[in-house]
mmCIF file of C-alpha atoms in Angstrom:
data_model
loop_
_atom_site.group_PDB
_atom_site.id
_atom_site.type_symbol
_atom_site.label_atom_id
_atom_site.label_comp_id
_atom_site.label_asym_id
_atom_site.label_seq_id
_atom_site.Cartn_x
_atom_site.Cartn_y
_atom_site.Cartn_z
ATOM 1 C CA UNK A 1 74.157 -57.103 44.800
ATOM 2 C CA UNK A 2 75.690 -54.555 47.080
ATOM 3 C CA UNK A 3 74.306 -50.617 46.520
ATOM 4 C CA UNK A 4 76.163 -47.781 47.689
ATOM 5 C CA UNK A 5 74.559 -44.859 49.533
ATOM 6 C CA UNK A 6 74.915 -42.775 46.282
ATOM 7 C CA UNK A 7 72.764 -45.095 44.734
ATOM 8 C CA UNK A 8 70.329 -45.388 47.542
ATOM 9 C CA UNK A 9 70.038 -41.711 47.611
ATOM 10 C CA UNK A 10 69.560 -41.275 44.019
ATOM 11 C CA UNK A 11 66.624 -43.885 44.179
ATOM 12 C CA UNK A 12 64.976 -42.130 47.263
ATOM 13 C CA UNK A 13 64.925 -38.585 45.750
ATOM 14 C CA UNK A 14 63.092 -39.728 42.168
ATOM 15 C CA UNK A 15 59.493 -39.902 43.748
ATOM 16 C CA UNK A 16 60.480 -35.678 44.500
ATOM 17 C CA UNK A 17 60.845 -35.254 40.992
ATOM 18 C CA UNK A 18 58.344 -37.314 39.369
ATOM 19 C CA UNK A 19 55.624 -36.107 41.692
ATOM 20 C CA UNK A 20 57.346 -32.145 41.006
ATOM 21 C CA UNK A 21 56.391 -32.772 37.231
ATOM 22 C CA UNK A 22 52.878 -33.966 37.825
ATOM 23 C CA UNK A 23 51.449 -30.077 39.599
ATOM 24 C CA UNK A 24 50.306 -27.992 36.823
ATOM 25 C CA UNK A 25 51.603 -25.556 38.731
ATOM 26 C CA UNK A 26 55.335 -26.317 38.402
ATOM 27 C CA UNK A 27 55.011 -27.828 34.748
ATOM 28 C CA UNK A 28 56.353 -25.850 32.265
ATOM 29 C CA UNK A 29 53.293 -26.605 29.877
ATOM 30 C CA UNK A 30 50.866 -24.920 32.162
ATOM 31 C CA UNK A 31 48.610 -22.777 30.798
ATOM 32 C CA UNK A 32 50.395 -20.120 33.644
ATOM 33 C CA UNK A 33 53.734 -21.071 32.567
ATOM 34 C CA UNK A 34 53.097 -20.322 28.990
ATOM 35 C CA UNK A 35 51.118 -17.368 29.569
ATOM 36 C CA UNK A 36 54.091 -15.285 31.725
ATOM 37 C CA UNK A 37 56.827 -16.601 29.314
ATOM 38 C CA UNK A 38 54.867 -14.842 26.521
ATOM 39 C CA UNK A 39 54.552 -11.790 27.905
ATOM 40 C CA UNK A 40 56.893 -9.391 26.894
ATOM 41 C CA UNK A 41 59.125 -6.595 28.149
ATOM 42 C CA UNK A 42 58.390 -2.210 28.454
ATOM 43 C CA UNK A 43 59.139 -0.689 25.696
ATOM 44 C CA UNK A 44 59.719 2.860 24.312
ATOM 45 C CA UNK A 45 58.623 3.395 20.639
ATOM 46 C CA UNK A 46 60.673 6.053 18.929
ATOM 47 C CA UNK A 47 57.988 7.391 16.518
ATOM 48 C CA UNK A 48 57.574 9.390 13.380
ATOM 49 C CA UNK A 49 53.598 11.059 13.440
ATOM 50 C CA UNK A 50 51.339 12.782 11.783
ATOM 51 C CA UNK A 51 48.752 15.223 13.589
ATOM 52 C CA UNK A 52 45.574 14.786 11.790
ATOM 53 C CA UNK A 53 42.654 17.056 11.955
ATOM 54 C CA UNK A 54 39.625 14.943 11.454
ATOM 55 C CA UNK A 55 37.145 17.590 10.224
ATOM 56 C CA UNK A 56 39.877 17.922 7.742
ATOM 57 C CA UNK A 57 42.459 20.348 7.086
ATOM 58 C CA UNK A 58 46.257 20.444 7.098
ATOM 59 C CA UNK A 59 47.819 17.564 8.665
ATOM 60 C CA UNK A 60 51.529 18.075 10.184
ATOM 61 C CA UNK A 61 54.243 15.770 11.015
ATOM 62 C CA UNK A 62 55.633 15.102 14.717
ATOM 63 C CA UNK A 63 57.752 13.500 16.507
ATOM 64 C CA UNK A 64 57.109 11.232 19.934
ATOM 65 C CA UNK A 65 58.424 8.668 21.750
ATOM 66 C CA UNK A 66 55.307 6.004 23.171
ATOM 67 C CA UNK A 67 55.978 3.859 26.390
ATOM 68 C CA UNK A 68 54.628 0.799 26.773
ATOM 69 C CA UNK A 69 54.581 -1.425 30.062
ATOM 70 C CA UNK A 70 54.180 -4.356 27.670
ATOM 71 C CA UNK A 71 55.586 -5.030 24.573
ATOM 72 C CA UNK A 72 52.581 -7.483 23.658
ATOM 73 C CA UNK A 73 50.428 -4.684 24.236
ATOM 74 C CA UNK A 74 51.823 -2.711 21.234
ATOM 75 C CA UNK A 75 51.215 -5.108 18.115
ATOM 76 C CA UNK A 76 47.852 -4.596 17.066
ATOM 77 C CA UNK A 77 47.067 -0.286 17.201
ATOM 78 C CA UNK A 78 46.777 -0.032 20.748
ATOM 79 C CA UNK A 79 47.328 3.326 22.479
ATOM 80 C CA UNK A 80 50.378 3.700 24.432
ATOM 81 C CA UNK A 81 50.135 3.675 28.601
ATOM 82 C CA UNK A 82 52.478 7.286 28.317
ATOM 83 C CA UNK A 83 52.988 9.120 25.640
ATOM 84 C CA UNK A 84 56.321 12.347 25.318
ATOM 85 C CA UNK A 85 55.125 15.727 24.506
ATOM 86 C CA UNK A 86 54.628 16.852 20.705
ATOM 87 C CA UNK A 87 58.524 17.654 19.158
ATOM 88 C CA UNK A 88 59.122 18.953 15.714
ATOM 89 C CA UNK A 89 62.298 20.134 14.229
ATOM 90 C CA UNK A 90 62.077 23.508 13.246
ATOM 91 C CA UNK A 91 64.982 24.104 12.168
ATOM 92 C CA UNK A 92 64.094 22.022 9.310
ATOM 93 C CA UNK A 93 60.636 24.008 8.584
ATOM 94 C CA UNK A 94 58.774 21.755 11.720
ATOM 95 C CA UNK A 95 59.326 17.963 10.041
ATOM 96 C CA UNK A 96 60.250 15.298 12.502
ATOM 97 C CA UNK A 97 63.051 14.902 14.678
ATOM 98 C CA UNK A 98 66.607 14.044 13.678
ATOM 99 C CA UNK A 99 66.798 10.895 15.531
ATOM 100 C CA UNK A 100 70.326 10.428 14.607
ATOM 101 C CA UNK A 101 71.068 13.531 16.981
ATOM 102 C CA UNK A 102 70.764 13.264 20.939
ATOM 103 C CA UNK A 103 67.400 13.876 22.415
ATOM 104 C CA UNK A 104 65.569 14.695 25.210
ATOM 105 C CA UNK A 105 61.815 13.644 25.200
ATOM 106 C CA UNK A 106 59.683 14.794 28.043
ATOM 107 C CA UNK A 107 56.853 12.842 28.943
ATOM 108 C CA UNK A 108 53.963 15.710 30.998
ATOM 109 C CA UNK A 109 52.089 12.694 32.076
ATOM 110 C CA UNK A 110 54.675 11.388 34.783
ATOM 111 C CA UNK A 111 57.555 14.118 34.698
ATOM 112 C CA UNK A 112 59.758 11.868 33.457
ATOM 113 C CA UNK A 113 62.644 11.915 30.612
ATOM 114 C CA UNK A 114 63.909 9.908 27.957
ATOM 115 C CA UNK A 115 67.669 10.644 26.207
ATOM 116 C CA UNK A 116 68.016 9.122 23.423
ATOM 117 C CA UNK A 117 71.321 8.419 21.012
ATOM 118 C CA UNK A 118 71.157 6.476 18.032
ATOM 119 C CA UNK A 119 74.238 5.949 15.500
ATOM 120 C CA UNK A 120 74.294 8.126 12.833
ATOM 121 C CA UNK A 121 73.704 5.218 10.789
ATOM 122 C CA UNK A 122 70.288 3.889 12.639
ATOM 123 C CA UNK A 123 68.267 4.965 9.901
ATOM 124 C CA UNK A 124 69.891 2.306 7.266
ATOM 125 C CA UNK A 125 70.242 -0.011 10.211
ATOM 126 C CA UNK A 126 68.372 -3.021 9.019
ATOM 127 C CA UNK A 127 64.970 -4.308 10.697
ATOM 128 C CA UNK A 128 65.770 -5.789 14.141
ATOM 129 C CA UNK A 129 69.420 -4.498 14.486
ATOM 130 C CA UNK A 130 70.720 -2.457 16.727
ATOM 131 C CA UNK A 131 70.338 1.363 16.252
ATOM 132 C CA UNK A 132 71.442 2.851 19.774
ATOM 133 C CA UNK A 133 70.030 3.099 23.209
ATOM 134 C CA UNK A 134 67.611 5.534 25.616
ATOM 135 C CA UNK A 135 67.884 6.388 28.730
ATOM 136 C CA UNK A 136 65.346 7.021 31.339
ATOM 137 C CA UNK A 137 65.846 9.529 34.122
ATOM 138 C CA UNK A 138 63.571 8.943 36.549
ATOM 139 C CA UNK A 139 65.651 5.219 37.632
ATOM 140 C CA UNK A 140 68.414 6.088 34.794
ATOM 141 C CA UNK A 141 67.406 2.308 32.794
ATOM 142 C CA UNK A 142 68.686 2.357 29.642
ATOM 143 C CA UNK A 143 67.120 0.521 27.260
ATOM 144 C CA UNK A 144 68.769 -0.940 23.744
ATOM 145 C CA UNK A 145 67.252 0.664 20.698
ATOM 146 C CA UNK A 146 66.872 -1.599 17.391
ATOM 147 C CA UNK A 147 65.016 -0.347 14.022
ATOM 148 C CA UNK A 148 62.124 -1.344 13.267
ATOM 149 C CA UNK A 149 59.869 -1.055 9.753
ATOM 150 C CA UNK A 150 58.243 2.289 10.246
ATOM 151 C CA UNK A 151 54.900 0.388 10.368
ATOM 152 C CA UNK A 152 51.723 1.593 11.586
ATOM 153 C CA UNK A 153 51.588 1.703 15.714
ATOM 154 C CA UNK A 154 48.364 3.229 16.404
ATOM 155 C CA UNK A 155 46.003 6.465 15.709
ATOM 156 C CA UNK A 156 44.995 8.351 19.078
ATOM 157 C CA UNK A 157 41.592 9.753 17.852
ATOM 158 C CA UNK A 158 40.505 13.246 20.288
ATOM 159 C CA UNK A 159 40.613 13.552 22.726
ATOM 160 C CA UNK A 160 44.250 13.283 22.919
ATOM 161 C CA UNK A 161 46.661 13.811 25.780
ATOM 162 C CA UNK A 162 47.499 17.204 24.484
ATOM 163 C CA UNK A 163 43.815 18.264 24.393
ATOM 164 C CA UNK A 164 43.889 19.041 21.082
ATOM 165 C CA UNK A 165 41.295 18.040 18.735
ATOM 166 C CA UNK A 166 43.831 16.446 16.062
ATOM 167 C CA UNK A 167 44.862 12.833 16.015
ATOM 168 C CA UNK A 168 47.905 11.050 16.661
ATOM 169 C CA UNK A 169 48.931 9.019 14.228
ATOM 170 C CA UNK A 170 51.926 7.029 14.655
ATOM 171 C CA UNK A 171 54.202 4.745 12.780
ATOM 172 C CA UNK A 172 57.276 2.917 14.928
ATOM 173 C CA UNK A 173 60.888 4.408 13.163
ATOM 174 C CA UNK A 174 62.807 2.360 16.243
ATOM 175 C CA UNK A 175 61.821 0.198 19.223
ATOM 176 C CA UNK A 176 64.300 0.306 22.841
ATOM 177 C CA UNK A 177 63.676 -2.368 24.978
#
């Protein structure tokens, strides 16, 4: 039986491969592997909050927008690596932002800006789906915005970037990744 070069080739490069498979290192099953395809993306949290004074009192809704260098890092309460300064709408007697309209969150922490634009329809958007986009300015990334269930994020007990002595209490109205 006569074998061509292809053949010969093919033969001579299938000790590469099987020995390729055998390093942990290079194996998709690796603990490694599995552990950096897990971890997930930054994300921005537009959030709905309430300011909550813990010796009691009157509590207050606000509105913020939490940044998170991981997305797994955001599931169970966690507080956010930056959070934007306090915003309220008073126009509408100091109750949260209109989301629907264009904003501009400031975050004091780094000096950096988020715009945000979501459809006028984001609020009835349904969980997962696509509600807009954010921008930020300091590298001008924008990021895709989707709803999410308005479910609890975390509570910042004091003391609290803002140095006041009220909580931060947040619940996530949209997520942009």
């Amino acid at each position: 039986m006569k074998l061509s070069t292809l053949h010969l080739t093919s033969l001579a490069l299938l000790p590469s491969f099987i020995a390729a498979a055998a390093i942990p290192e290079a194996s998709p099953q690796s603990e490694e592997a599995s552990t950096l395809s897990k971890r997930g993306p930054e994300v921005n949290y537009i959030a709905n909050c309430w300011r909550v004074n813990p010796s009691g009192g009157r509590e207050y809704e606000a509105s913020y927008v939490a940044w998170y260098a991981n997305q797994d890092n955001s599931q169970s309460g966690q507080w956010p690596q930056s959070l934007s300064n306090e915003y309220r709408d008073w126009a509408n007697g100091g109750s949260y932002l209109d989301w629907t309209q264009p904003q501009s969150i400031y975050f004091s922490d780094s000096g950096v800006s988020v715009n945000t634009d979501l459809e006028s329809w984001a609020w009835s958007a349904s969980t997962g789906s696509y509600a807009g986009w954010a921008t930020r300015t300091s590298d001008w990334k924008t990021f895709t915005c989707y709803r999410d269930t308005d479910r609890f994020l975390f509570n910042w007990t004091p003391p609290v970037p803002d140095g006041t002595n009220r909580s931060i209490r947040c619940y996530a109205a949209f997520y942009c990744n």
